[in-house]
XYZ file of C-alpha atoms in Angstrom:
102
model
C 46.440 -4.659 31.388
C 43.791 -6.638 28.941
C 39.866 -6.653 30.382
C 38.265 -9.745 29.736
C 34.814 -8.731 27.507
C 31.721 -10.323 28.868
C 31.014 -12.188 26.500
C 34.433 -14.154 26.189
C 33.861 -14.428 30.242
C 32.272 -18.096 29.554
C 35.477 -19.062 27.573
C 37.501 -18.059 29.962
C 35.929 -20.051 33.041
C 36.316 -22.990 31.087
C 40.210 -22.956 31.167
C 40.147 -22.831 34.900
C 41.881 -26.515 35.746
C 40.243 -28.146 38.395
C 43.409 -29.433 39.638
C 44.523 -25.590 40.308
C 41.252 -24.642 42.639
C 40.400 -24.915 46.213
C 39.000 -28.518 47.182
C 35.997 -26.625 47.595
C 35.380 -24.827 44.249
C 36.761 -28.072 42.626
C 33.322 -29.932 41.778
C 32.081 -26.559 40.766
C 34.619 -25.893 38.417
C 34.115 -29.154 36.964
C 30.379 -29.546 36.955
C 30.393 -25.694 35.395
C 33.184 -27.554 32.703
C 30.467 -30.340 32.002
C 27.403 -28.038 31.272
C 29.846 -26.205 29.165
C 30.600 -29.756 27.161
C 27.244 -30.310 26.981
C 26.363 -26.916 25.777
C 28.668 -27.149 23.078
C 27.394 -30.419 21.741
C 24.090 -30.074 21.854
C 24.574 -26.887 19.802
C 26.587 -28.273 17.223
C 24.559 -31.921 16.780
C 21.179 -29.917 16.897
C 22.786 -27.579 14.370
C 23.659 -30.005 12.055
C 19.944 -31.815 12.554
C 18.341 -28.372 11.821
C 20.190 -28.318 9.079
C 20.497 -31.996 8.076
C 16.202 -31.619 8.263
C 16.327 -28.668 6.033
C 18.101 -30.206 3.382
C 15.451 -33.644 3.308
C 12.882 -30.712 3.242
C 14.523 -28.771 0.254
C 14.970 -31.836 -1.733
C 11.523 -32.872 -0.998
C 10.078 -29.669 -2.314
C 12.591 -30.223 -5.607
C 11.668 -33.359 -6.012
C 7.843 -31.981 -6.206
C 8.429 -29.139 -8.313
C 10.154 -31.235 -10.748
C 6.991 -33.033 -10.839
C 4.906 -30.562 -11.500
C 7.072 -29.102 -13.331
C 6.544 -31.991 -16.240
C 2.677 -32.493 -15.192
C 2.576 -28.905 -16.329
C 4.207 -29.927 -19.659
C 2.089 -32.870 -20.329
C -0.972 -30.539 -19.721
C 0.549 -28.246 -21.759
C 0.606 -30.536 -24.224
C -2.489 -32.178 -24.013
C -3.978 -28.067 -24.410
C -2.308 -27.897 -27.463
C -3.279 -30.665 -29.076
C -7.114 -30.192 -27.573
C -6.933 -26.691 -29.109
C -5.672 -28.224 -33.207
C -8.441 -30.947 -32.440
C -11.120 -28.025 -32.171
C -9.603 -26.290 -34.706
C -9.295 -28.962 -37.256
C -13.490 -29.687 -36.067
C -14.807 -26.131 -36.835
C -12.132 -25.849 -39.977
C -13.920 -29.092 -41.252
C -17.492 -28.376 -39.884
C -17.477 -24.984 -42.367
C -15.825 -26.561 -45.375
C -18.490 -29.707 -45.392
C -20.993 -26.766 -45.534
C -22.811 -26.879 -48.448
C -22.512 -23.309 -50.535
C -25.830 -21.825 -51.410
C -24.463 -19.752 -54.349
C -23.222 -23.108 -55.917
């Protein structure tokens, strides 16, 4: 004889046909089945909601990362240009100095 594992008992109880139990137990069995349906619905619907919310949050963060990456590229370009201009100014200043030995 197969043993019914405790973690499977709730599923087994769900299979009990309310029409095949005593009239005294019928309402309890029907209420149990309704509760099972509610719990399963809430579990899977909430799981889907959490996944959708997680996907939205991930998409928002990816958008922020993309925007910041573009800003970083712009800043790096501006920094490079500023350094080149500084170098150019310094070079011109040194080249424009009159030589003491001319």
